[in-house]
Structure formats: C-alpha cells, structure tokens
Amino acid sequence: MRAAQIRRWPTVIAPQEPAEKTEKVLHEDVLDYISRPESVSLARNRAARLVGEWGEVQLTETTRLLVSELATNAVQHGAVRGRFLRVRITLTESVLRIAVTDARGERLPCEGVPASDDTHGRGLLLVRTLSARWGVGVLAVGKTVWCELDVTEGGAIPS
C-alpha cells in the first residue's frame, strides 16, 4: 500500500504553538491563489523573492521549499471548488512565519512514514525538519497550516 493511501489527513494537530506574537511585524504579505497545482510555483517563487527583498537572503531557499510543501498540501488535500488558498508570510525581528490557509478544516495534516520507494508523503517531514515550529489552526471554515523559522541577527537560521 502506498503512503499516500495510508495517510488521509486524519485528525492530528501538531503539538507546537507559534512563537509569541508580541514582536512588531516588520514585513507581511498575504495573497490568495486559485487552488490549482500551477499556483504552487507562483506562491513559492513570490515568497522566496519577498523574503530576499526583506533582507533575509539566507532564508529564501528554505522559504521556497516550505511554501511549496504547504501549498501543495493545500491544493491536494484542502481544495474546494470556487475557494482559494491563502499564503501569508510574516517577518518579525526573530521569526519568519509561513501560513497557508485552505477551505477543508475537516482534513487535518498528519505526518506519516512513507515507503522508501514512494514519491509522495514527505512534505510534513520536511516542514518539521526545516522549521523551528509548525502546527495547524482550525478555523470556522477551513484550516491554516503554519511553520516558523527562527531568525538571528543577519538573517541566518540558528544551528
């Protein structure tokens, strides 16, 4: 059985909480996309470009990958005809937060263990590995899957 068939977004929410929201927002971008596969590349390229323009060049490729994974999951598992997915990128002095919202609040993400030969099922593993925190917020309609990168002086990810 393929990992994509094993994992059907059961009701499991990541245990982490977002970083404190007391810091001033330095930059923020919010854009809605049609929930189609072509939107993933638009979202990831826009996010990476903006993070670079905001002076966090060291985070651009990680941002590109994280937006790609979260947006792909939203398209594959959260799409509803006529509804959009929303990508929000927020930068404070210490955190870069990536949040992707889709219309399917009943389909919550769950990390699984894909078979070694499976071509799918590693997205949340990448999100967990590359980010400092990640989680899911359930909304009245839909959900937001988010992750955060800790930013140090100069924009480098702490080791």
C-alpha positions as a Python dict, from the first residue, in 0.01 Angstrom:
ca = {
    (1, 'M'): (0, 0, 0),
    (2, 'R'): (136, 342, -94),
    (3, 'A'): (193, 601, 178),
    (4, 'A'): (-44, 843, 5),
    (5, 'Q'): (-319, 585, 52),
    (6, 'I'): (-227, 517, 413),
    (7, 'R'): (-240, 882, 519),
    (8, 'R'): (-570, 1052, 451),
    (9, 'W'): (-526, 1356, 674),
    (10, 'P'): (-657, 1211, 1000),
    (11, 'T'): (-742, 1444, 1284),
    (12, 'V'): (-400, 1509, 1434),
    (13, 'I'): (-268, 1854, 1512),
    (14, 'A'): (98, 1938, 1564),
    (15, 'P'): (162, 1997, 1934),
    (16, 'Q'): (367, 2313, 1894),
    (17, 'E'): (246, 2664, 1946),
    (18, 'P'): (355, 2966, 1743),
    (19, 'A'): (616, 3200, 1883),
    (20, 'E'): (491, 3486, 2096),
    (21, 'K'): (310, 3749, 1891),
    (22, 'T'): (435, 4048, 2088),
    (23, 'E'): (701, 4148, 1837),
    (24, 'K'): (643, 4419, 1585),
    (25, 'V'): (573, 4291, 1234),
    (26, 'L'): (848, 4417, 1004),
    (27, 'H'): (701, 4284, 679),
    (28, 'E'): (392, 4091, 582),
    (29, 'D'): (247, 3966, 257),
    (30, 'V'): (-89, 3798, 204),
    (31, 'L'): (-209, 3669, -131),
    (32, 'D'): (-493, 3439, -234),
    (33, 'Y'): (-437, 3184, -510),
    (34, 'I'): (-673, 2966, -710),
    (35, 'S'): (-641, 2621, -557),
    (36, 'R'): (-468, 2457, -855),
    (37, 'P'): (-125, 2293, -895),
    (38, 'E'): (3, 2587, -1104),
    (39, 'S'): (-46, 2816, -805),
    (40, 'V'): (218, 2634, -601),
    (41, 'S'): (509, 2759, -812),
    (42, 'L'): (366, 3112, -813),
    (43, 'A'): (335, 3109, -433),
    (44, 'R'): (680, 2963, -363),
    (45, 'N'): (858, 3198, -605),
    (46, 'R'): (677, 3505, -470),
    (47, 'A'): (753, 3412, -109),
    (48, 'A'): (1122, 3347, -177),
    (49, 'R'): (1156, 3673, -370),
    (50, 'L'): (988, 3875, -94),
    (51, 'V'): (1196, 3720, 185),
    (52, 'G'): (1510, 3810, -11),
    (53, 'E'): (1383, 4165, -66),
    (54, 'W'): (1315, 4189, 307),
    (55, 'G'): (1687, 4128, 369),
    (56, 'E'): (1668, 3763, 476),
    (57, 'V'): (1851, 3619, 174),
    (58, 'Q'): (1974, 3322, 380),
    (59, 'L'): (1613, 3210, 427),
    (60, 'T'): (1499, 3227, 65),
    (61, 'E'): (1556, 2864, -36),
    (62, 'T'): (1413, 2726, 288),
    (63, 'T'): (1113, 2955, 243),
    (64, 'R'): (1074, 2837, -116),
    (65, 'L'): (1067, 2472, -5),
    (66, 'L'): (833, 2526, 291),
    (67, 'V'): (582, 2729, 90),
    (68, 'S'): (596, 2467, -181),
    (69, 'E'): (520, 2185, 63),
    (70, 'L'): (241, 2367, 247),
    (71, 'A'): (78, 2500, -70),
    (72, 'T'): (99, 2159, -238),
    (73, 'N'): (-76, 2001, 60),
    (74, 'A'): (-344, 2271, 46),
    (75, 'V'): (-404, 2205, -324),
    (76, 'Q'): (-401, 1827, -291),
    (77, 'H'): (-594, 1789, 34),
    (78, 'G'): (-773, 2117, 101),
    (79, 'A'): (-913, 2231, -231),
    (80, 'V'): (-1280, 2316, -261),
    (81, 'R'): (-1422, 2430, -595),
    (82, 'G'): (-1462, 2806, -601),
    (83, 'R'): (-1247, 2861, -290),
    (84, 'F'): (-894, 2998, -277),
    (85, 'L'): (-588, 2911, -76),
    (86, 'R'): (-417, 3193, 110),
    (87, 'V'): (-44, 3228, 167),
    (88, 'R'): (69, 3466, 442),
    (89, 'I'): (437, 3541, 504),
    (90, 'T'): (518, 3744, 816),
    (91, 'L'): (860, 3863, 931),
    (92, 'T'): (935, 3995, 1279),
    (93, 'E'): (1278, 4058, 1430),
    (94, 'S'): (1310, 3696, 1538),
    (95, 'V'): (1064, 3485, 1335),
    (96, 'L'): (966, 3425, 975),
    (97, 'R'): (619, 3271, 977),
    (98, 'I'): (469, 3095, 676),
    (99, 'A'): (97, 3018, 690),
    (100, 'V'): (-118, 2853, 424),
    (101, 'T'): (-495, 2851, 464),
    (102, 'D'): (-736, 2627, 273),
    (103, 'A'): (-1108, 2555, 287),
    (104, 'R'): (-1103, 2198, 424),
    (105, 'G'): (-1092, 2224, 803),
    (106, 'E'): (-1204, 1864, 845),
    (107, 'R'): (-891, 1734, 668),
    (108, 'L'): (-609, 1796, 913),
    (109, 'P'): (-249, 1706, 833),
    (110, 'C'): (-77, 1410, 990),
    (111, 'E'): (284, 1317, 950),
    (112, 'G'): (336, 965, 824),
    (113, 'V'): (623, 739, 732),
    (114, 'P'): (629, 688, 355),
    (115, 'A'): (772, 376, 196),
    (116, 'S'): (1130, 424, 76),
    (117, 'D'): (1019, 394, -288),
    (118, 'D'): (715, 621, -254),
    (119, 'T'): (732, 954, -437),
    (120, 'H'): (484, 1126, -201),
    (121, 'G'): (434, 1169, 171),
    (122, 'R'): (744, 1357, 284),
    (123, 'G'): (608, 1711, 290),
    (124, 'L'): (529, 1739, 659),
    (125, 'L'): (853, 1560, 746),
    (126, 'L'): (1037, 1834, 557),
    (127, 'V'): (829, 2103, 728),
    (128, 'R'): (904, 1957, 1073),
    (129, 'T'): (1273, 1915, 995),
    (130, 'L'): (1334, 2259, 844),
    (131, 'S'): (1120, 2473, 1072),
    (132, 'A'): (1155, 2563, 1439),
    (133, 'R'): (782, 2510, 1499),
    (134, 'W'): (478, 2408, 1296),
    (135, 'G'): (115, 2348, 1361),
    (136, 'V'): (-244, 2377, 1247),
    (137, 'G'): (-514, 2625, 1336),
    (138, 'V'): (-872, 2514, 1272),
    (139, 'L'): (-1100, 2794, 1152),
    (140, 'A'): (-1477, 2828, 1130),
    (141, 'V'): (-1433, 2736, 764),
    (142, 'G'): (-1102, 2573, 677),
    (143, 'K'): (-766, 2550, 845),
    (144, 'T'): (-428, 2719, 848),
    (145, 'V'): (-111, 2512, 846),
    (146, 'W'): (183, 2723, 960),
    (147, 'C'): (553, 2695, 1028),
    (148, 'E'): (815, 2928, 1168),
    (149, 'L'): (1182, 2983, 1109),
    (150, 'D'): (1380, 3146, 1387),
    (151, 'V'): (1580, 3441, 1257),
    (152, 'T'): (1904, 3558, 1416),
    (153, 'E'): (2095, 3878, 1352),
    (154, 'G'): (2191, 3885, 989),
    (155, 'G'): (1908, 3652, 894),
    (156, 'A'): (2078, 3317, 944),
    (157, 'I'): (1894, 3016, 1076),
    (158, 'P'): (2038, 2917, 1415),
    (159, 'S'): (2219, 2584, 1416),
}
